[in-house]
Coordinates of N, CA and C in Angstrom, one line a residue:
Chain A
D1 N -19.2 -25.8 195.3 CA -20.4 -25.5 195.9 C -22.0 -25.2 194.5
A2 N -23.2 -26.4 195.1 CA -23.7 -26.0 193.8 C -24.3 -24.2 193.6
K3 N -25.2 -23.8 192.4 CA -25.5 -22.4 192.6 C -26.7 -21.6 193.1
T4 N -26.9 -20.4 193.7 CA -28.5 -20.4 193.9 C -28.4 -19.3 193.3
T5 N -29.8 -19.0 192.7 CA -31.2 -17.9 192.6 C -31.7 -16.7 193.2
Q6 N -31.6 -15.5 193.4 CA -32.4 -14.9 194.7 C -32.5 -13.6 193.6
P7 N -33.6 -13.0 193.8 CA -34.3 -11.9 193.1 C -33.3 -10.8 193.7
N8 N -33.0 -9.9 193.2 CA -31.7 -8.9 193.5 C -32.1 -8.0 193.9
S9 N -33.4 -7.7 193.8 CA -34.0 -6.3 195.6 C -35.8 -7.0 196.0
M10 N -35.8 -6.4 196.8 CA -36.8 -6.0 197.7 C -37.2 -5.0 198.4
E11 N -38.7 -4.6 198.5 CA -38.8 -3.7 199.4 C -39.5 -3.9 200.6
S12 N -39.5 -3.8 201.7 CA -40.3 -3.8 202.9 C -40.8 -3.0 203.4
N13 N -41.6 -2.3 204.3 CA -41.7 -1.7 205.3 C -41.8 -2.2 206.9
E14 N -41.4 -1.1 207.6 CA -40.9 -1.3 208.3 C -41.9 -2.1 209.3
E15 N -41.7 -3.4 210.5 CA -42.0 -3.5 211.8 C -43.2 -4.8 210.5
E16 N -43.0 -5.1 209.5 CA -44.0 -6.2 208.5 C -42.8 -6.8 207.9
P17 N -43.3 -8.0 208.3 CA -42.8 -9.7 207.7 C -41.6 -9.6 206.3
V18 N -40.9 -10.3 205.8 CA -40.1 -10.0 205.2 C -39.9 -11.6 204.8
H19 N -40.3 -12.0 203.2 CA -39.7 -13.2 202.4 C -38.6 -13.5 201.7
L20 N -37.6 -13.6 201.9 CA -36.6 -13.9 201.0 C -36.1 -14.6 200.1
P21 N -36.9 -15.1 199.1 CA -36.8 -16.5 198.5 C -35.4 -16.9 198.0
C22 N -35.0 -18.1 198.2 CA -33.9 -18.1 197.3 C -33.9 -19.8 197.0
N23 N -33.8 -20.2 195.4 CA -33.9 -21.0 194.2 C -32.2 -21.7 194.8
H24 N -32.7 -23.3 194.8 CA -31.1 -24.4 194.6 C -31.7 -25.5 193.8
S25 N -32.3 -25.3 192.6 CA -32.7 -26.9 192.0 C -31.6 -27.8 192.2
T26 N -30.0 -27.3 191.8 CA -29.4 -28.1 192.5 C -29.0 -29.0 193.2
I27 N -29.3 -28.5 194.5 CA -28.5 -29.1 195.8 C -28.8 -30.3 195.8
S28 N -27.2 -30.8 196.2 CA -26.9 -32.2 196.6 C -27.5 -32.5 198.0
G29 N -27.6 -33.5 198.5 CA -28.3 -34.1 199.2 C -27.2 -33.6 200.5
T30 N -25.9 -33.2 200.5 CA -24.9 -33.4 201.0 C -24.8 -31.4 201.6
D31 N -25.3 -30.6 201.2 CA -25.3 -29.4 201.0 C -26.0 -29.0 201.9
Y32 N -25.1 -28.0 203.0 CA -25.8 -27.2 203.9 C -27.0 -26.3 203.5
I33 N -27.4 -25.5 204.0 CA -28.1 -23.7 203.2 C -27.7 -23.2 204.3
H34 N -27.1 -21.8 203.5 CA -26.5 -20.9 205.0 C -27.1 -19.5 204.2
W35 N -27.5 -18.9 205.2 CA -27.8 -17.3 205.3 C -26.8 -16.3 205.7
Y36 N -26.2 -14.8 205.5 CA -25.4 -14.7 205.1 C -26.0 -13.2 204.9
R37 N -25.6 -11.8 205.5 CA -26.0 -10.8 205.6 C -25.0 -9.7 205.8
Q38 N -24.6 -8.6 204.7 CA -24.1 -7.5 204.6 C -25.0 -6.0 205.0
L39 N -24.6 -5.8 205.6 CA -24.8 -4.3 205.7 C -23.6 -3.2 205.6
P40 N -24.5 -2.1 205.0 CA -23.2 -1.2 204.4 C -22.3 -0.5 204.9
S41 N -21.3 -1.0 204.3 CA -19.7 -0.7 204.7 C -19.2 -1.2 205.7
Q42 N -19.9 -2.5 205.7 CA -19.7 -3.8 207.1 C -19.3 -5.1 206.0
G43 N -18.3 -6.1 206.7 CA -18.6 -7.4 206.6 C -19.9 -7.8 206.9
P44 N -19.9 -9.2 205.9 CA -20.9 -10.0 205.3 C -21.0 -10.8 207.4
E45 N -22.8 -11.0 207.6 CA -22.4 -11.4 209.3 C -23.5 -12.5 208.6
Y46 N -23.5 -14.0 209.5 CA -24.1 -14.9 209.1 C -24.8 -14.5 210.2
V47 N -26.1 -15.5 209.5 CA -27.9 -15.0 210.0 C -28.1 -16.5 210.2
I48 N -28.1 -17.6 210.1 CA -28.7 -18.9 209.7 C -28.5 -19.8 208.7
H49 N -28.6 -20.7 209.3 CA -28.1 -21.8 208.3 C -29.2 -23.5 208.4
G50 N -29.3 -24.3 207.4 CA -29.9 -25.7 207.7 C -29.8 -26.2 207.0
L51 N -30.4 -27.6 207.5 CA -30.2 -28.8 206.1 C -31.5 -29.7 205.5
T52 N -32.0 -29.3 206.9 CA -33.5 -30.6 205.7 C -34.6 -29.6 206.8
S53 N -34.0 -29.6 208.2 CA -36.1 -29.2 208.4 C -35.9 -27.3 208.9
N54 N -36.9 -26.6 209.6 CA -36.8 -25.7 209.6 C -36.2 -24.8 210.2
V55 N -35.7 -23.8 210.3 CA -35.0 -23.8 211.7 C -35.0 -21.7 212.0
N56 N -35.0 -21.8 213.6 CA -35.2 -20.9 214.4 C -34.3 -20.2 214.7
N57 N -33.8 -19.3 214.8 CA -33.3 -18.4 215.9 C -33.2 -16.9 216.0
R58 N -32.4 -16.1 217.1 CA -33.1 -14.6 217.5 C -32.9 -13.9 216.7
M59 N -32.5 -13.8 215.2 CA -32.0 -12.9 214.0 C -32.9 -13.4 213.2
A60 N -33.7 -14.7 212.5 CA -34.4 -14.5 211.8 C -35.6 -16.5 211.4
S61 N -36.2 -16.6 210.7 CA -36.7 -17.9 210.6 C -36.2 -18.7 208.8
L62 N -35.4 -19.7 209.3 CA -35.6 -20.5 207.1 C -36.4 -21.4 206.9
A63 N -37.2 -21.5 206.4 CA -38.2 -22.2 205.9 C -37.4 -23.1 205.1
I64 N -37.6 -24.4 204.9 CA -36.9 -25.4 203.6 C -37.4 -25.7 202.8
A65 N -38.3 -26.0 201.7 CA -39.5 -26.5 200.7 C -38.7 -28.6 201.3
E66 N -39.9 -28.9 201.2 CA -39.4 -30.8 201.1 C -38.9 -31.2 200.4
D67 N -38.6 -30.8 199.3 CA -37.7 -31.4 198.4 C -36.5 -30.7 198.0
R68 N -36.1 -29.7 199.1 CA -35.3 -29.2 199.5 C -34.7 -28.1 197.9
K69 N -35.3 -27.8 197.0 CA -34.9 -26.8 195.8 C -35.2 -25.4 196.2
S70 N -35.6 -25.1 197.0 CA -36.0 -24.2 197.3 C -35.8 -23.5 198.9
S71 N -35.6 -21.9 198.7 CA -35.4 -21.9 200.6 C -35.9 -20.4 201.5
T72 N -36.5 -20.2 202.1 CA -37.3 -19.1 202.6 C -36.1 -18.2 203.4
L73 N -36.0 -17.2 204.2 CA -35.1 -16.2 205.0 C -36.7 -16.2 205.0
I74 N -36.7 -15.3 206.5 CA -37.9 -14.6 207.2 C -37.1 -14.0 208.0
L75 N -37.7 -13.0 208.0 CA -37.6 -11.7 209.0 C -39.2 -11.4 209.7
H76 N -39.2 -11.6 211.3 CA -40.5 -11.6 211.2 C -41.0 -9.9 211.0
R77 N -40.4 -9.1 212.2 CA -40.5 -8.2 211.7 C -39.4 -6.6 211.3
A78 N -39.8 -6.6 210.0 CA -38.2 -5.4 209.2 C -38.1 -4.4 210.5
T79 N -36.9 -4.6 210.5 CA -36.6 -3.1 210.5 C -35.6 -2.7 209.9
L80 N -35.3 -0.9 210.2 CA -34.6 -0.1 209.7 C -32.9 -0.7 209.8
R81 N -33.2 -1.3 210.5 CA -31.7 -2.2 210.5 C -31.0 -3.2 210.0
D82 N -32.2 -3.4 209.9 CA -32.3 -4.8 208.3 C -32.0 -4.8 207.0
A83 N -32.1 -3.6 206.5 CA -31.7 -3.0 205.0 C -30.2 -3.6 204.9
A84 N -30.3 -4.5 204.3 CA -28.8 -4.9 203.9 C -28.8 -5.8 202.5
V85 N -27.7 -6.5 201.9 CA -28.1 -7.6 201.2 C -27.9 -8.6 201.4
Y86 N -28.9 -9.5 201.3 CA -28.6 -10.7 202.0 C -28.7 -12.1 200.5
Y87 N -27.4 -12.7 201.3 CA -26.7 -13.7 200.7 C -27.4 -15.0 200.5
C88 N -27.7 -16.0 199.5 CA -28.1 -17.4 200.1 C -26.7 -18.0 199.6
I89 N -26.5 -18.8 200.4 CA -25.4 -19.9 200.1 C -25.2 -21.1 200.1
L90 N -24.9 -21.9 199.1 CA -24.8 -24.0 199.8 C -23.5 -24.0 200.2
R91 N -23.3 -24.7 200.8 CA -21.7 -25.5 201.0 C -22.1 -26.6 201.7
D92 N -21.1 -27.3 200.8 CA -21.8 -28.8 201.2 C -20.3 -29.4 202.3
T93 N -20.4 -30.1 202.8 CA -20.2 -29.9 204.1 C -18.4 -31.1 203.7
G94 N -18.9 -31.9 202.8 CA -17.5 -33.2 202.0 C -17.4 -34.0 202.9
A95 N -16.8 -35.2 202.3 CA -17.1 -36.2 203.5 C -16.4 -36.1 204.2
G96 N -17.5 -37.2 205.4 CA -16.7 -37.3 206.7 C -17.4 -35.8 207.5
G97 N -18.3 -35.3 207.0 CA -18.7 -34.0 207.6 C -18.1 -32.9 207.8
T98 N -16.9 -33.2 206.8 CA -15.5 -31.8 207.2 C -15.6 -31.1 205.8
S99 N -15.1 -29.8 206.0 CA -14.7 -28.9 205.1 C -13.9 -27.8 204.9
Y100 N -13.4 -27.2 204.4 CA -12.8 -26.3 204.6 C -13.4 -25.0 204.3
G101 N -14.9 -25.1 204.1 CA -15.5 -24.0 204.8 C -15.7 -22.8 203.9
K102 N -14.7 -22.6 202.5 CA -14.8 -21.0 202.0 C -16.6 -21.3 201.5
L103 N -16.8 -19.8 201.5 CA -18.0 -19.5 201.3 C -18.3 -19.2 199.8
T104 N -18.8 -19.2 198.2 CA -19.4 -18.8 197.4 C -20.8 -18.0 197.2
F105 N -20.6 -16.6 197.8 CA -21.2 -15.8 197.6 C -22.0 -15.6 196.0
G106 N -23.2 -15.4 195.6 CA -23.8 -14.6 194.2 C -24.0 -13.3 194.6
Q107 N -24.7 -12.6 194.4 CA -24.7 -11.6 193.6 C -25.7 -11.1 195.3
G108 N -26.2 -11.8 195.8 CA -27.1 -11.6 196.7 C -29.2 -10.7 196.0
T109 N -29.5 -10.7 197.6 CA -31.1 -9.5 196.7 C -30.9 -8.1 198.0
I110 N -31.0 -6.7 197.6 CA -30.9 -6.4 198.4 C -32.6 -6.1 198.6
L111 N -32.3 -5.9 200.2 CA -33.7 -5.4 200.9 C -33.5 -4.2 201.5
T112 N -34.6 -3.2 200.6 CA -34.5 -2.3 201.0 C -35.9 -1.9 202.6
V113 N -36.2 -1.1 203.3 CA -36.7 -1.5 204.3 C -37.3 0.5 204.4
H114 N -39.0 0.5 203.9 CA -38.9 1.8 204.5 C -39.6 1.9 205.6
P115 N -39.1 3.4 205.9 CA -39.9 3.9 207.4 C -41.5 4.4 207.3
Chain B
D1 N -13.0 -5.3 222.1 CA -13.6 -5.8 221.2 C -13.3 -6.8 220.4
T2 N -13.6 -8.2 220.9 CA -13.2 -9.5 220.1 C -13.7 -10.0 219.3
G3 N -14.1 -8.7 218.3 CA -14.1 -9.5 216.6 C -13.3 -9.2 216.1
V4 N -13.5 -10.1 214.3 CA -12.0 -9.8 214.1 C -12.0 -8.2 213.4
S5 N -10.8 -7.8 213.8 CA -10.3 -6.7 213.1 C -9.3 -7.1 211.7
Q6 N -9.1 -6.0 210.6 CA -8.2 -5.8 210.2 C -7.8 -4.4 209.5
N7 N -6.9 -4.3 209.9 CA -5.8 -2.8 209.3 C -4.8 -3.2 208.6
P8 N -4.5 -2.0 206.8 CA -5.4 -1.2 207.5 C -6.9 -1.0 207.6
R9 N -7.4 0.5 208.2 CA -8.9 0.1 207.2 C -9.1 0.5 205.3
H10 N -8.2 1.5 205.2 CA -8.0 2.0 204.4 C -6.4 1.7 203.3
K11 N -6.3 1.1 202.4 CA -4.9 2.2 201.9 C -4.9 2.3 200.3
I12 N -4.6 3.4 200.1 CA -4.5 3.9 198.7 C -3.2 4.4 198.2
T13 N -3.0 3.7 196.8 CA -1.7 3.3 196.3 C -1.3 3.6 195.2
K14 N 0.0 3.4 195.1 CA 0.4 3.6 193.4 C 0.7 2.3 192.6
R15 N -0.2 2.3 191.3 CA 0.5 1.3 190.7 C 1.6 0.7 190.7
G16 N 2.1 -0.6 190.8 CA 3.3 -1.1 190.5 C 3.8 -0.9 192.4
Q17 N 3.4 -0.2 193.4 CA 4.1 -0.9 194.9 C 3.4 -1.6 195.5
N18 N 3.7 -2.1 196.5 CA 3.5 -3.4 197.4 C 2.6 -3.1 198.9
V19 N 1.9 -3.5 198.6 CA 0.7 -3.7 200.0 C 0.5 -4.7 201.1
T20 N 0.5 -4.5 201.8 CA 0.6 -5.1 203.0 C -1.0 -5.1 204.0
F21 N -1.7 -6.2 204.3 CA -2.2 -6.4 204.7 C -2.8 -7.3 205.9
R22 N -3.2 -7.0 207.3 CA -3.4 -7.4 208.4 C -4.5 -7.8 208.8
C23 N -4.8 -9.0 209.0 CA -6.0 -9.8 210.3 C -5.7 -10.4 211.1
D24 N -6.1 -9.9 212.2 CA -6.7 -10.7 213.8 C -7.7 -10.9 213.8
P25 N -8.0 -12.8 214.4 CA -9.3 -13.5 213.9 C -9.5 -13.3 215.7
I26 N -10.4 -13.5 215.6 CA -11.1 -14.2 216.6 C -10.5 -14.5 217.4
S27 N -10.2 -14.5 218.9 CA -9.1 -15.8 219.4 C -9.4 -17.1 219.7
E28 N -8.4 -18.4 219.5 CA -8.7 -19.4 219.2 C -9.9 -20.3 218.2
H29 N -9.4 -19.0 217.3 CA -10.3 -19.5 216.0 C -9.4 -19.8 215.0
N30 N -9.4 -21.3 214.9 CA -8.2 -21.6 213.9 C -8.5 -21.9 212.6
R31 N -9.4 -21.6 212.0 CA -9.6 -21.0 210.7 C -9.4 -19.6 210.3
L32 N -9.0 -19.2 209.5 CA -9.1 -18.1 208.9 C -8.9 -17.9 207.1
Y33 N -9.7 -17.4 206.7 CA -10.8 -16.9 205.1 C -9.7 -15.0 204.7
W34 N -10.1 -15.4 203.7 CA -9.3 -14.0 202.6 C -10.4 -14.0 201.8
Y35 N -11.3 -13.0 201.6 CA -11.6 -13.3 200.8 C -12.0 -11.1 199.4
R36 N -12.4 -11.2 198.6 CA -12.0 -9.8 197.7 C -13.4 -9.8 197.5
Q37 N -13.5 -8.7 197.8 CA -15.2 -8.1 197.1 C -15.0 -6.8 196.0
T38 N -15.1 -7.1 194.8 CA -15.4 -5.5 194.4 C -16.7 -5.1 194.0
L39 N -17.2 -4.0 193.8 CA -18.1 -3.2 194.2 C -19.8 -4.1 193.3
G40 N -20.1 -3.4 193.8 CA -21.5 -4.7 193.3 C -21.7 -6.2 193.3
Q41 N -20.9 -6.5 194.0 CA -20.4 -7.6 193.8 C -20.4 -8.6 195.1
G42 N -20.6 -9.5 195.5 CA -20.8 -10.4 196.4 C -19.1 -10.8 196.9
P43 N -18.2 -10.7 198.0 CA -17.1 -11.6 198.3 C -16.6 -13.1 197.6
E44 N -15.9 -13.3 197.1 CA -14.8 -13.8 196.2 C -13.8 -14.5 197.2
F45 N -13.5 -15.9 197.5 CA -12.9 -16.7 198.5 C -11.6 -16.3 197.4
L46 N -10.6 -16.0 198.5 CA -8.8 -16.4 198.1 C -8.1 -17.2 198.5
T47 N -8.2 -17.4 199.7 CA -7.3 -18.7 200.7 C -8.4 -19.0 201.9
Y48 N -7.1 -20.1 202.2 CA -7.6 -20.3 203.9 C -6.4 -21.2 204.4
F49 N -6.7 -20.9 205.6 CA -5.6 -21.7 206.5 C -6.5 -21.9 207.8
Q50 N -5.9 -23.2 208.2 CA -6.6 -23.6 209.1 C -4.9 -23.6 210.2
N51 N -5.2 -23.5 211.3 CA -3.6 -22.5 211.8 C -2.7 -22.8 210.7
E52 N -1.3 -22.7 211.0 CA -0.6 -21.9 210.3 C -0.4 -22.3 208.5
A53 N -1.1 -23.6 208.1 CA -1.4 -24.0 207.5 C -2.2 -23.6 206.4
Q54 N -2.0 -23.1 205.6 CA -2.5 -22.6 204.2 C -3.1 -23.8 203.1
L55 N -4.4 -24.3 203.7 CA -4.2 -25.3 202.9 C -5.3 -25.4 201.3
E56 N -6.4 -24.0 201.4 CA -7.0 -24.1 200.0 C -6.3 -22.5 199.2
K57 N -5.9 -22.2 198.0 CA -5.7 -21.1 197.3 C -6.6 -21.4 196.1
S58 N -7.3 -19.9 196.2 CA -8.5 -19.8 194.7 C -7.5 -19.4 193.6
R59 N -8.3 -19.6 192.6 CA -7.8 -19.2 191.3 C -7.5 -18.0 191.1
L60 N -7.5 -17.0 191.5 CA -7.5 -15.6 191.5 C -6.4 -15.1 192.3
L61 N -6.0 -15.9 193.0 CA -4.1 -15.6 193.9 C -3.3 -16.1 193.1
S62 N -3.1 -14.5 192.4 CA -2.2 -14.9 191.4 C -1.0 -14.9 192.0
D63 N 0.2 -14.8 191.7 CA 1.5 -15.1 192.1 C 1.9 -13.7 192.2
R64 N 1.5 -12.6 192.2 CA 1.5 -11.3 192.2 C 1.2 -11.0 194.5
F65 N -0.1 -12.1 194.4 CA -0.6 -11.8 196.0 C -0.1 -13.4 196.5
S66 N 0.1 -13.0 197.9 CA 0.5 -14.0 199.0 C 0.5 -13.7 200.6
A67 N 0.1 -14.8 201.0 CA -0.9 -14.9 202.7 C -0.4 -15.7 202.3
E68 N 0.4 -15.0 204.8 CA 0.8 -15.7 205.5 C 0.5 -16.0 207.0
R69 N 0.5 -16.7 207.6 CA -0.2 -17.0 208.9 C 0.8 -17.8 209.8
P70 N 1.7 -17.1 209.9 CA 2.7 -18.1 210.3 C 2.9 -18.1 211.8
K71 N 2.3 -18.4 212.7 CA 2.1 -18.8 214.1 C 0.8 -19.2 214.2
G72 N 0.1 -19.1 213.5 CA -1.8 -19.6 213.8 C -2.4 -18.7 213.8
S73 N -1.9 -17.9 214.4 CA -2.5 -16.4 214.8 C -3.3 -15.3 213.5
F74 N -2.2 -14.3 213.7 CA -2.8 -13.1 212.8 C -2.1 -13.6 211.2
S75 N -3.2 -12.5 210.5 CA -2.2 -13.4 209.1 C -2.1 -12.0 208.4
T76 N -1.1 -12.2 206.9 CA -1.4 -10.8 206.1 C -1.6 -11.6 205.0
L77 N -1.5 -10.2 204.4 CA -1.2 -10.8 202.5 C -1.3 -9.9 202.5
E78 N 0.0 -9.6 201.6 CA 0.9 -9.2 200.3 C 0.0 -8.8 199.2
I79 N 0.4 -7.4 198.2 CA -0.1 -7.9 197.1 C 0.9 -7.3 196.7
Q80 N 2.0 -7.8 195.3 CA 2.9 -7.2 194.8 C 2.6 -6.2 193.5
R81 N 3.6 -5.6 193.4 CA 3.8 -4.7 192.0 C 1.9 -4.1 191.8
T82 N 1.2 -3.5 192.3 CA 0.0 -3.6 192.1 C -0.7 -3.3 190.8
E83 N -2.4 -3.7 190.5 CA -2.6 -3.2 189.3 C -3.9 -2.5 189.9
Q84 N -4.4 -1.9 188.6 CA -5.6 -0.6 189.8 C -6.6 -1.7 189.5
G85 N -6.7 -2.5 188.3 CA -7.5 -4.3 188.6 C -7.7 -4.6 190.6
D86 N -6.6 -4.1 190.8 CA -6.6 -5.0 192.4 C -7.8 -3.6 193.8
S87 N -7.9 -3.5 192.8 CA -9.0 -2.3 193.7 C -9.9 -2.4 194.1
A88 N -10.3 -3.0 195.0 CA -11.3 -3.9 196.2 C -11.3 -3.7 197.3
M89 N -12.8 -4.7 198.3 CA -12.5 -5.0 199.5 C -11.5 -5.7 199.7
Y90 N -10.8 -5.9 200.7 CA -10.1 -7.6 201.0 C -10.6 -7.3 202.4
L91 N -11.1 -9.0 202.6 CA -11.4 -8.8 203.3 C -11.4 -10.5 204.5
C92 N -11.8 -10.8 205.7 CA -10.9 -11.5 206.7 C -11.8 -11.8 207.1
A93 N -12.1 -13.8 207.1 CA -13.4 -13.9 208.4 C -12.1 -15.1 209.2
S94 N -12.5 -15.6 210.3 CA -12.4 -16.5 210.9 C -13.4 -17.4 211.7
S95 N -13.4 -18.5 211.8 CA -14.1 -19.7 212.3 C -13.5 -20.3 213.1
A96 N -14.2 -20.6 214.2 CA -13.9 -21.5 215.8 C -13.4 -22.7 215.3
P97 N -13.3 -23.5 216.2 CA -12.8 -24.8 216.1 C -13.9 -25.9 215.9
N98 N -14.2 -27.0 214.8 CA -15.3 -27.5 214.8 C -16.3 -27.1 214.2
S99 N -16.8 -25.8 214.1 CA -17.7 -25.1 213.5 C -17.7 -25.2 212.2
H100 N -18.2 -25.5 211.2 CA -18.5 -25.7 210.0 C -19.6 -24.3 209.6
H101 N -19.7 -23.6 210.1 CA -20.9 -23.0 209.0 C -20.9 -21.9 209.6
E102 N -20.8 -20.9 210.7 CA -20.3 -19.3 210.9 C -19.3 -19.1 210.7
Q103 N -18.5 -18.3 209.7 CA -18.0 -17.7 209.4 C -18.4 -16.0 210.5
Y104 N -17.1 -15.7 211.2 CA -16.9 -14.4 211.5 C -16.1 -13.0 210.8
F105 N -16.5 -12.0 209.8 CA -16.4 -11.2 209.2 C -15.7 -9.8 209.9
G106 N -14.9 -9.7 209.3 CA -13.9 -8.5 210.0 C -14.6 -7.2 208.9
P107 N -14.2 -5.8 209.1 CA -15.0 -5.0 208.6 C -14.3 -4.5 207.1
G108 N -13.4 -5.6 207.0 CA -12.7 -5.3 205.5 C -11.1 -4.2 205.6
T109 N -10.9 -4.2 204.9 CA -9.6 -3.1 203.7 C -9.9 -2.8 203.1
R110 N -10.0 -1.4 202.3 CA -10.3 -0.9 201.1 C -9.3 -0.3 200.3
L111 N -8.6 -1.5 199.2 CA -7.5 -1.0 199.0 C -8.0 -0.4 197.3
T112 N -7.4 1.4 197.6 CA -7.4 1.6 195.6 C -6.0 1.7 195.3
V113 N -6.1 1.6 194.1 CA -4.7 1.2 193.3 C -5.0 2.9 192.3
T114 N -4.1 3.3 192.4 CA -3.9 4.7 190.9 C -2.9 5.1 190.2

């Protein structure tokens, strides 16, 4: 799987939007962009994924650059519960759209949310 | 609770002992993954099952490690002759048939080898 680059840490204030960047300049055409987060003392949690178009769900939005070499996870109103490590992961769906599905995590971005 | 469960949550063992961890995936999830996470690092993939078949193993999974999923439901991960370097959080995840994107993780088993 292609490599991603994320800032080591970011800070935000409660109820403000947070934009978490991810660079993936070597992304291939079949790589999906996934975001997971890991709250303290918990296993990782799926947040969102996308291929080319921007995506929204109840947790966050994913903005994907037109050339797909970067993406941004957007938390619209940060809460204290959003303090976590956020991982940007590329995963190839493989030939025929199937994949064993393993996730290759980097070190992620530690998000601190201030009250 | 219908999430992924792992037992035990914590295990302290002496070097050289064998340990076994259990993972119960979400019902009807046919895919099961094991990962290992050390302090300050992201999780690292260890192995993957589809139903009872072990389809992929990482090079991290030395011959002291063995994983099984005998009936395609729960899975066990055994570490023989534990070493201090095995101290880590062992995470299990599962995903549904035809779902290539969402993996649901358990809380993990924290192993400490003294």
